[in-house]
Amino acid sequence: MPSDEFLVTPWEVEGNVDYNKLTALFGTQPIDDAILARFKRLTGSIPPMLRRQVFFSHRDFNWILDRYEAGEKFVLYTGRGPSGHTHLGHLMPWIFTKYLQDAFDADLYFQMTDDEKFLQKDELSASATRGFSYDNALDLIALGFDPEKTRIFLDTEYARTLYPIALEVAKRVTFSAARAVFGFDSSTNIGMVFFTSMQSAPAFLPAILSGRNVPVLIPCAIDQDPHFRITRDVAPKMGYYKPALIHSRFFPSLLGLDKMSASIPETSIFTTDSPEQARTKIANAFTGGRTTVQEQRDLGGVPDICAVYQYSFYLFEQDDKRAVELREECLRGARACGECKNELADKVVQFLKHHQAAREQAQDRIEDFIIRDCQE
Ligand code: TYM
């Protein structure tokens, strides 16, 4: 793929994503200063992921805040396609979702699309995607979501509730609309064609369960937006509010700037990685460093293409002042890549230790979160 080209679909992200072009292409709105000021007025602060434009785009976020200010609480909805272990990129929107749950005292519905991953991945059986759903749920619970306000479900186990909603969606989406949005062709299995209606269904769940219209906000990386363009199209036809969205950029791959990929393990740190595995991956990471120490001192590094710097910027350096210093020190050649790698590895290992202990404890609490209406 030429260096100025990229592709973003829910199943594939390729190339160096130009986020300005992408928002224009998808027709989403940028998160601007007015939204940040409004967020601060309502919640008292602006989290780093918003300040740093990690969450950079939205659909109808202002409307969600209008409803909130009018006393109409919104419900959060997000999810995971359980095709393997969770990596740090997946955690990013969930960490932000947890922030939103606390800041707005919002309920969360969390969908595990075990059906999607069974349909999409030849190598995965239905029992494997079910197993990964429960494994990945531990990661979500480990982040500290409130069990009173958080409901996790697997599509295959909550189907009696979801399927009738998905049918209402599916009846209103033509094959040609789905093909235009997702690029399906005649070799696509028919389950995948229907699947988008299962991902739409939870956007209407709060309204259906409560018997009144409920505003819904979906935090996710921007790759999931195509599904919700369809959801938003059909919502008024079904008599519901359109769900609002807030989109993040992609947490970078350790080997370069494109999206972390679960299918290439060296590009990602998984929540189940040992400290040694995480350290080795970071030691081998792509940096913006020069070929010799002397060149690095003379010319400085290139933090904007450096996976190690990006890791700090996206997740591991919460202090804005320090993040700016790291960048400037790199630019003027005052830092060696080894130093940055060691510092990042220490932070990642500390995070993993804490997260893995919380994951262990989550084993006993999983049933406090799961809802189901049918079982094998
Ligand atoms: P999945 O499993 O591909 O991804 C789970 C969540 O993580 C986001 N994501 C990333 N965020 C930042 N950096 C990355 N490198 C990265 N890779 C993935 C995704 O955008 C997603 O938010 N079909 C969905 C599951 C789903 C869902 C939803 C997601 C069902 N309902 C509602 C969001 C909102 C999927 O396969 O996600």
CSV table of C-alpha atoms and ligand atoms in Angstrom, one decimal:
chain,number,residue,atom,x,y,z
A,1,MET,CA,0.0,0.0,0.0
A,2,PRO,CA,1.5,3.5,-0.9
A,3,SER,CA,2.6,5.4,2.2
A,4,ASP,CA,-0.1,8.0,1.9
A,5,GLU,CA,-2.9,5.4,1.6
A,6,PHE,CA,-4.8,3.7,4.4
A,7,LEU,CA,-7.8,1.5,5.0
A,8,VAL,CA,-10.0,1.5,8.1
A,9,THR,CA,-12.8,-1.1,8.5
A,10,PRO,CA,-14.1,-2.9,11.6
A,11,TRP,CA,-12.0,-5.9,10.6
A,12,GLU,CA,-8.9,-4.4,9.1
A,13,VAL,CA,-6.7,-1.3,9.7
A,14,GLU,CA,-3.9,-0.8,7.3
A,15,GLY,CA,-1.4,1.9,6.4
A,16,ASN,CA,-0.6,5.2,8.2
A,17,VAL,CA,-4.0,6.5,9.1
A,18,ASP,CA,-4.6,10.2,8.4
A,19,TYR,CA,-7.2,11.1,11.0
A,20,ASN,CA,-8.2,14.3,9.3
A,21,LYS,CA,-8.9,12.6,6.1
A,22,LEU,CA,-10.7,9.8,7.9
A,23,THR,CA,-13.1,12.1,9.8
A,24,ALA,CA,-13.9,13.8,6.5
A,25,LEU,CA,-14.4,10.4,4.8
A,26,PHE,CA,-16.6,9.1,7.6
A,27,GLY,CA,-18.4,12.4,8.1
A,28,THR,CA,-17.7,12.6,11.9
A,29,GLN,CA,-17.0,15.8,13.9
A,30,PRO,CA,-13.8,16.8,15.6
A,31,ILE,CA,-13.6,17.1,19.4
A,32,ASP,CA,-13.0,20.9,19.6
A,33,ASP,CA,-12.2,23.3,22.4
A,34,ALA,CA,-15.9,24.1,23.0
A,35,ILE,CA,-16.6,20.5,23.8
A,36,LEU,CA,-13.6,20.3,26.1
A,37,ALA,CA,-14.7,23.4,27.9
A,38,ARG,CA,-18.2,22.0,28.2
A,39,PHE,CA,-16.9,18.6,29.5
A,40,LYS,CA,-14.8,20.5,32.1
A,41,ARG,CA,-17.8,22.6,33.2
A,42,LEU,CA,-19.9,19.4,33.7
A,43,THR,CA,-17.4,17.0,35.2
A,44,GLY,CA,-14.8,19.3,36.8
A,45,SER,CA,-11.8,18.1,34.7
A,46,ILE,CA,-10.7,16.9,31.3
A,47,PRO,CA,-9.0,13.5,31.2
A,48,PRO,CA,-5.7,13.1,29.4
A,49,MET,CA,-7.2,11.0,26.6
A,50,LEU,CA,-9.5,14.0,25.7
A,51,ARG,CA,-6.9,16.7,26.3
A,52,ARG,CA,-4.4,14.9,24.1
A,53,GLN,CA,-7.0,14.2,21.3
A,54,VAL,CA,-6.6,10.5,21.7
A,55,PHE,CA,-10.4,10.6,21.7
A,56,PHE,CA,-10.6,13.0,18.8
A,57,SER,CA,-13.9,12.7,17.0
A,58,HIS,CA,-17.6,12.2,17.7
A,59,ARG,CA,-21.1,12.0,16.4
A,60,ASP,CA,-23.7,14.0,18.4
A,61,PHE,CA,-21.6,14.2,21.6
A,62,ASN,CA,-23.0,17.7,22.1
A,63,TRP,CA,-26.5,16.3,21.9
A,64,ILE,CA,-25.7,13.7,24.6
A,65,LEU,CA,-24.5,16.6,26.9
A,66,ASP,CA,-27.6,18.6,26.0
A,67,ARG,CA,-29.8,15.7,27.2
A,68,TYR,CA,-27.6,15.2,30.3
A,69,GLU,CA,-27.9,18.9,31.2
A,70,ALA,CA,-31.7,18.6,30.7
A,71,GLY,CA,-31.7,15.8,33.3
A,72,GLU,CA,-31.9,12.9,30.9
A,73,LYS,CA,-29.1,10.4,31.8
A,74,PHE,CA,-27.4,8.6,29.0
A,75,VAL,CA,-26.3,4.9,29.0
A,76,LEU,CA,-22.9,3.8,27.7
A,77,TYR,CA,-22.5,0.9,25.2
A,78,THR,CA,-19.3,-0.6,24.0
A,79,GLY,CA,-17.9,-4.1,23.3
A,80,ARG,CA,-15.3,-6.6,22.2
A,81,GLY,CA,-14.9,-9.1,19.5
A,82,PRO,CA,-13.4,-12.0,21.5
A,83,SER,CA,-10.9,-13.5,19.1
A,84,GLY,CA,-8.0,-13.9,21.5
A,85,HIS,CA,-6.5,-12.3,24.6
A,86,THR,CA,-7.0,-8.6,25.2
A,87,HIS,CA,-4.2,-6.2,24.2
A,88,LEU,CA,-3.4,-2.7,25.5
A,89,GLY,CA,-5.1,-1.2,22.5
A,90,HIS,CA,-8.4,-2.7,23.5
A,91,LEU,CA,-8.1,-1.5,27.0
A,92,MET,CA,-7.8,2.1,25.9
A,93,PRO,CA,-11.4,2.7,25.0
A,94,TRP,CA,-12.5,0.7,28.1
A,95,ILE,CA,-10.3,2.9,30.4
A,96,PHE,CA,-12.0,5.9,28.9
A,97,THR,CA,-15.4,4.3,29.3
A,98,LYS,CA,-14.7,3.7,32.9
A,99,TYR,CA,-13.9,7.4,33.3
A,100,LEU,CA,-17.2,8.3,31.7
A,101,GLN,CA,-19.1,5.8,33.9
A,102,ASP,CA,-17.7,7.5,37.0
A,103,ALA,CA,-17.9,11.1,35.7
A,104,PHE,CA,-21.5,10.8,34.5
A,105,ASP,CA,-22.7,8.0,36.8
A,106,ALA,CA,-23.7,6.1,33.7
A,107,ASP,CA,-24.8,2.5,33.3
A,108,LEU,CA,-22.8,0.4,30.8
A,109,TYR,CA,-23.9,-2.4,28.4
A,110,PHE,CA,-20.9,-4.3,27.2
A,111,GLN,CA,-21.3,-6.7,24.2
A,112,MET,CA,-19.1,-9.7,23.6
A,113,THR,CA,-19.6,-10.5,19.9
A,114,ASP,CA,-18.7,-14.2,20.1
A,115,ASP,CA,-20.9,-14.7,17.0
A,116,GLU,CA,-18.9,-12.1,15.0
A,117,LYS,CA,-15.6,-13.7,15.7
A,118,PHE,CA,-16.8,-17.2,15.0
A,119,LEU,CA,-18.2,-16.0,11.6
A,120,GLN,CA,-15.1,-14.0,10.7
A,121,LYS,CA,-12.3,-16.2,11.7
A,122,ASP,CA,-12.0,-19.6,10.0
A,123,GLU,CA,-9.7,-20.9,12.7
A,124,LEU,CA,-12.0,-20.1,15.6
A,125,SER,CA,-14.7,-22.5,16.9
A,126,ALA,CA,-17.9,-21.3,18.6
A,127,SER,CA,-16.5,-22.6,21.9
A,128,ALA,CA,-13.2,-20.8,21.5
A,129,THR,CA,-14.9,-17.4,21.0
A,130,ARG,CA,-17.2,-18.1,24.0
A,131,GLY,CA,-14.1,-18.9,26.0
A,132,PHE,CA,-12.3,-15.7,25.0
A,133,SER,CA,-15.5,-13.8,25.9
A,134,TYR,CA,-15.1,-14.9,29.5
A,135,ASP,CA,-11.4,-14.4,29.4
A,136,ASN,CA,-11.7,-10.8,28.1
A,137,ALA,CA,-14.5,-10.0,30.5
A,138,LEU,CA,-11.9,-10.4,33.3
A,139,ASP,CA,-9.9,-7.5,31.8
A,140,LEU,CA,-13.0,-5.3,31.7
A,141,ILE,CA,-13.9,-6.1,35.3
A,142,ALA,CA,-10.2,-5.7,36.4
A,143,LEU,CA,-10.5,-2.0,35.3
A,144,GLY,CA,-12.9,-1.4,38.2
A,145,PHE,CA,-16.3,-1.1,36.5
A,146,ASP,CA,-19.2,-0.8,39.0
A,147,PRO,CA,-21.0,-4.2,39.1
A,148,GLU,CA,-24.3,-2.3,39.9
A,149,LYS,CA,-24.0,-0.3,36.7
A,150,THR,CA,-22.3,-2.7,34.3
A,151,ARG,CA,-23.8,-5.5,32.3
A,152,ILE,CA,-21.7,-7.8,30.1
A,153,PHE,CA,-23.3,-10.2,27.7
A,154,LEU,CA,-22.3,-12.7,25.0
A,155,ASP,CA,-24.4,-12.5,21.8
A,156,THR,CA,-25.0,-16.3,21.8
A,157,GLU,CA,-26.1,-16.2,25.5
A,158,TYR,CA,-28.3,-13.1,25.3
A,159,ALA,CA,-29.9,-13.9,22.0
A,160,ARG,CA,-33.5,-14.1,23.1
A,161,THR,CA,-33.3,-10.5,23.9
A,162,LEU,CA,-31.0,-9.3,21.2
A,163,TYR,CA,-32.2,-11.3,18.2
A,164,PRO,CA,-35.7,-9.7,17.9
A,165,ILE,CA,-34.0,-6.2,18.0
A,166,ALA,CA,-31.5,-7.3,15.4
A,167,LEU,CA,-34.3,-8.5,13.2
A,168,GLU,CA,-35.9,-5.1,13.4
A,169,VAL,CA,-32.6,-3.6,12.3
A,170,ALA,CA,-31.9,-6.2,9.6
A,171,LYS,CA,-35.3,-5.6,8.0
A,172,ARG,CA,-34.3,-2.0,7.4
A,173,VAL,CA,-30.8,-2.5,5.9
A,174,THR,CA,-30.4,-3.6,2.3
A,175,PHE,CA,-27.6,-5.7,1.1
A,176,SER,CA,-26.4,-2.9,-1.1
A,177,ALA,CA,-26.1,-0.5,1.9
A,178,ALA,CA,-24.2,-3.1,3.9
A,179,ARG,CA,-21.9,-3.8,0.9
A,180,ALA,CA,-21.2,-0.1,0.4
A,181,VAL,CA,-20.4,0.3,4.1
A,182,PHE,CA,-18.3,-2.8,4.7
A,183,GLY,CA,-17.1,-3.8,1.3
A,184,PHE,CA,-18.7,-7.3,1.3
A,185,ASP,CA,-18.4,-9.3,-1.9
A,186,SER,CA,-19.9,-12.6,-3.1
A,187,SER,CA,-17.5,-14.7,-1.1
A,188,THR,CA,-18.5,-13.1,2.2
A,189,ASN,CA,-20.5,-15.6,4.4
A,190,ILE,CA,-24.1,-14.6,5.0
A,191,GLY,CA,-23.6,-14.5,8.7
A,192,MET,CA,-21.2,-11.6,8.4
A,193,VAL,CA,-23.8,-9.8,6.3
A,194,PHE,CA,-26.4,-10.1,9.0
A,195,PHE,CA,-23.9,-9.5,11.9
A,196,THR,CA,-24.0,-5.7,11.8
A,197,SER,CA,-27.6,-5.9,13.0
A,198,MET,CA,-26.4,-7.7,16.1
A,199,GLN,CA,-23.9,-5.0,16.9
A,200,SER,CA,-26.7,-2.4,16.4
A,201,ALA,CA,-29.1,-4.1,18.8
A,202,PRO,CA,-27.5,-3.0,22.1
A,203,ALA,CA,-27.8,0.6,21.1
A,204,PHE,CA,-31.6,0.2,21.5
A,205,LEU,CA,-31.5,-2.2,24.5
A,206,PRO,CA,-31.8,0.5,27.2
A,207,ALA,CA,-34.8,2.0,25.5
A,208,ILE,CA,-36.4,-1.5,25.0
A,209,LEU,CA,-35.7,-2.6,28.6
A,210,SER,CA,-37.0,0.6,30.1
A,211,GLY,CA,-39.9,1.2,27.8
A,212,ARG,CA,-38.8,4.8,27.0
A,213,ASN,CA,-36.3,6.5,24.7
A,214,VAL,CA,-32.8,6.6,26.3
A,215,PRO,CA,-29.8,8.5,24.9
A,216,VAL,CA,-26.9,6.1,24.3
A,217,LEU,CA,-23.2,7.0,24.0
A,218,ILE,CA,-20.7,4.6,22.3
A,219,PRO,CA,-17.0,5.1,23.1
A,220,CYS,CA,-14.8,3.1,20.7
A,221,ALA,CA,-11.9,3.4,18.3
A,222,ILE,CA,-13.0,4.8,15.0
A,223,ASP,CA,-12.7,1.4,13.2
A,224,GLN,CA,-16.2,0.5,14.7
A,225,ASP,CA,-17.9,3.6,13.3
A,226,PRO,CA,-19.2,1.9,10.1
A,227,HIS,CA,-21.5,-0.3,12.1
A,228,PHE,CA,-23.0,2.6,13.9
A,229,ARG,CA,-23.6,4.6,10.7
A,230,ILE,CA,-26.0,1.8,9.9
A,231,THR,CA,-27.5,1.9,13.4
A,232,ARG,CA,-28.0,5.7,13.2
A,233,ASP,CA,-29.7,5.3,9.9
A,234,VAL,CA,-32.2,2.9,11.1
A,235,ALA,CA,-32.8,4.4,14.6
A,236,PRO,CA,-35.4,7.0,13.6
A,237,LYS,CA,-37.2,4.4,11.5
A,238,MET,CA,-37.5,2.2,14.6
A,239,GLY,CA,-38.6,5.2,16.7
A,240,TYR,CA,-35.4,5.5,18.8
A,241,TYR,CA,-32.8,8.1,19.4
A,242,LYS,CA,-29.7,7.8,17.2
A,243,PRO,CA,-26.8,6.6,19.4
A,244,ALA,CA,-24.0,9.1,19.8
A,245,LEU,CA,-20.3,8.1,19.4
A,246,ILE,CA,-17.0,9.3,20.7
A,247,HIS,CA,-14.0,7.9,18.7
A,248,SER,CA,-10.4,7.2,19.6
A,249,ARG,CA,-7.3,7.0,17.5
A,250,PHE,CA,-5.6,3.6,17.4
A,251,PHE,CA,-3.1,2.8,20.0
A,252,PRO,CA,0.0,2.1,18.0
A,253,SER,CA,1.7,-1.1,17.1
A,254,LEU,CA,5.1,-1.7,18.8
A,255,LEU,CA,6.6,-2.2,15.4
A,256,GLY,CA,5.4,1.0,13.7
A,257,LEU,CA,2.6,3.5,13.7
A,258,ASP,CA,-0.4,1.5,12.4
A,259,LYS,CA,-2.9,-0.2,14.6
A,260,MET,CA,-1.9,-2.9,17.1
A,261,SER,CA,-2.8,-6.2,15.7
A,262,ALA,CA,-3.8,-9.2,17.8
A,263,SER,CA,-2.8,-11.5,14.9
A,264,ILE,CA,0.9,-10.4,15.1
A,265,PRO,CA,1.8,-10.9,18.8
A,266,GLU,CA,5.1,-8.9,18.6
A,267,THR,CA,3.2,-5.8,17.7
A,268,SER,CA,1.1,-5.8,20.9
A,269,ILE,CA,1.4,-6.3,24.6
A,270,PHE,CA,-1.4,-8.5,25.9
A,271,THR,CA,-2.8,-8.2,29.4
A,272,THR,CA,-1.7,-11.9,29.9
A,273,ASP,CA,1.9,-11.3,28.9
A,274,SER,CA,4.6,-12.0,31.5
A,275,PRO,CA,6.9,-9.1,32.6
A,276,GLU,CA,9.7,-10.8,30.6
A,277,GLN,CA,7.6,-11.0,27.4
A,278,ALA,CA,6.5,-7.4,27.8
A,279,ARG,CA,10.2,-6.3,28.3
A,280,THR,CA,11.4,-8.2,25.3
A,281,LYS,CA,8.7,-6.7,23.1
A,282,ILE,CA,9.5,-3.2,24.2
A,283,ALA,CA,13.2,-3.8,23.8
A,284,ASN,CA,12.5,-4.8,20.1
A,285,ALA,CA,10.1,-1.9,19.5
A,286,PHE,CA,10.4,0.5,16.6
A,287,THR,CA,11.7,3.9,17.7
A,288,GLY,CA,12.3,7.3,16.1
A,289,GLY,CA,16.0,6.9,17.0
A,290,ARG,CA,19.0,7.5,14.7
A,291,THR,CA,21.4,4.8,13.7
A,292,THR,CA,24.3,5.9,15.9
A,293,VAL,CA,24.5,7.5,19.3
A,294,GLN,CA,26.5,10.4,17.8
A,295,GLU,CA,23.8,11.1,15.2
A,296,GLN,CA,21.1,10.8,17.9
A,297,ARG,CA,23.0,13.5,19.9
A,298,ASP,CA,23.5,15.7,16.9
A,299,LEU,CA,20.2,15.4,15.1
A,300,GLY,CA,17.8,14.3,17.9
A,301,GLY,CA,15.2,11.6,17.6
A,302,VAL,CA,11.8,11.6,15.9
A,303,PRO,CA,9.2,11.1,18.7
A,304,ASP,CA,6.2,11.4,16.5
A,305,ILE,CA,7.0,8.2,14.7
A,306,CYS,CA,8.4,6.4,17.8
A,307,ALA,CA,6.2,3.6,19.2
A,308,VAL,CA,7.9,3.9,22.6
A,309,TYR,CA,7.0,7.6,22.9
A,310,GLN,CA,3.5,7.0,21.6
A,311,TYR,CA,2.9,4.4,24.3
A,312,SER,CA,3.8,7.0,26.9
A,313,PHE,CA,1.7,9.7,25.2
A,314,TYR,CA,-1.4,7.4,24.8
A,315,LEU,CA,-1.4,5.6,28.2
A,316,PHE,CA,1.7,5.5,30.3
A,317,GLU,CA,2.6,9.1,31.0
A,318,GLN,CA,-0.3,10.8,32.6
A,319,ASP,CA,1.6,14.0,33.6
A,320,ASP,CA,1.3,16.5,30.7
A,321,LYS,CA,4.4,18.4,31.6
A,322,ARG,CA,6.5,15.2,31.7
A,323,ALA,CA,5.1,14.1,28.3
A,324,VAL,CA,6.1,17.4,26.8
A,325,GLU,CA,9.6,17.2,28.4
A,326,LEU,CA,10.1,13.6,27.0
A,327,ARG,CA,9.3,14.8,23.5
A,328,GLU,CA,11.5,17.8,23.7
A,329,GLU,CA,14.5,15.9,25.2
A,330,CYS,CA,14.2,13.4,22.4
A,331,LEU,CA,14.0,16.1,19.8
A,332,ARG,CA,17.2,17.8,21.0
A,333,GLY,CA,19.1,14.5,21.3
A,334,ALA,CA,19.2,14.5,25.0
A,335,ARG,CA,17.7,11.0,25.3
A,336,ALA,CA,18.8,7.6,24.1
A,337,CYS,CA,16.2,5.1,22.9
A,338,GLY,CA,17.4,2.5,25.4
A,339,GLU,CA,16.6,4.9,28.3
A,340,CYS,CA,13.1,5.5,27.0
A,341,LYS,CA,12.6,1.8,26.5
A,342,ASN,CA,13.7,1.0,30.0
A,343,GLU,CA,11.5,3.6,31.5
A,344,LEU,CA,8.5,2.5,29.5
A,345,ALA,CA,9.1,-1.2,30.3
A,346,ASP,CA,9.1,-0.4,34.0
A,347,LYS,CA,5.8,1.3,33.8
A,348,VAL,CA,4.2,-1.4,31.6
A,349,VAL,CA,5.4,-4.1,33.9
A,350,GLN,CA,4.0,-2.3,36.9
A,351,PHE,CA,0.7,-1.8,35.2
A,352,LEU,CA,0.6,-5.5,34.1
A,353,LYS,CA,1.3,-6.7,37.7
A,354,HIS,CA,-1.5,-4.6,39.1
A,355,HIS,CA,-3.9,-5.5,36.3
A,356,GLN,CA,-3.1,-9.3,36.4
A,357,ALA,CA,-3.8,-9.3,40.2
A,358,ALA,CA,-7.1,-7.5,39.6
A,359,ARG,CA,-7.9,-10.0,36.8
A,360,GLU,CA,-7.3,-12.9,39.2
A,361,GLN,CA,-9.8,-11.4,41.7
A,362,ALA,CA,-12.3,-10.8,38.9
A,363,GLN,CA,-12.6,-14.6,38.4
A,364,ASP,CA,-14.9,-14.8,41.5
A,365,ARG,CA,-17.0,-11.7,40.5
A,366,ILE,CA,-17.7,-12.5,36.9
A,367,GLU,CA,-21.3,-13.6,37.6
A,368,ASP,CA,-22.0,-10.2,39.2
A,369,PHE,CA,-21.6,-8.7,35.7
A,370,ILE,CA,-22.9,-11.2,33.2
A,371,ILE,CA,-26.5,-11.2,32.0
A,372,ARG,CA,-27.9,-14.0,29.8
A,373,ASP,CA,-31.2,-15.3,28.7
A,374,CYS,CA,-30.2,-18.6,27.2
A,375,GLN,CA,-27.4,-21.1,27.7
A,376,GLU,CA,-26.1,-24.1,25.8
B,1,TYM,P1,-12.5,-5.3,18.9
B,1,TYM,O1,-12.5,-6.5,19.7
B,1,TYM,O2,-11.8,-5.3,17.6
B,1,TYM,O3,-12.0,-4.1,19.7
B,1,TYM,C1,-12.5,-3.8,21.0
B,1,TYM,C2,-12.4,-2.3,21.2
B,1,TYM,O4,-11.1,-1.8,21.1
B,1,TYM,C3,-11.0,-0.9,20.0
B,1,TYM,N1,-9.7,-1.1,19.4
B,1,TYM,C4,-8.7,-0.3,19.6
B,1,TYM,N2,-8.6,0.9,20.3
B,1,TYM,C5,-7.4,1.5,20.2
B,1,TYM,N3,-6.3,1.1,19.6
B,1,TYM,C6,-6.3,-0.1,19.0
B,1,TYM,N4,-5.2,-0.5,18.4
B,1,TYM,C7,-7.5,-0.9,19.0
B,1,TYM,N5,-7.9,-2.0,18.4
B,1,TYM,C8,-9.2,-2.2,18.7
B,1,TYM,C9,-12.2,-1.1,19.1
B,1,TYM,O5,-12.5,0.0,18.4
B,1,TYM,C10,-13.2,-1.5,20.2
B,1,TYM,O6,-13.8,-0.4,20.8
B,1,TYM,N6,-17.1,-5.7,16.8
B,1,TYM,C11,-16.4,-5.1,17.9
B,1,TYM,C12,-17.0,-5.5,19.3
B,1,TYM,C13,-18.2,-4.6,19.7
B,1,TYM,C14,-18.1,-3.2,19.9
B,1,TYM,C15,-19.4,-2.8,20.2
B,1,TYM,C16,-17.0,-2.3,19.9
B,1,TYM,C17,-19.5,-4.9,19.8
B,1,TYM,N7,-20.2,-3.9,20.1
B,1,TYM,C18,-19.7,-1.4,20.5
B,1,TYM,C19,-17.3,-1.0,20.2
B,1,TYM,C20,-18.6,-0.5,20.5
B,1,TYM,C21,-15.0,-5.6,17.9
B,1,TYM,O7,-14.6,-6.6,17.2
B,1,TYM,O8,-14.1,-4.9,18.7
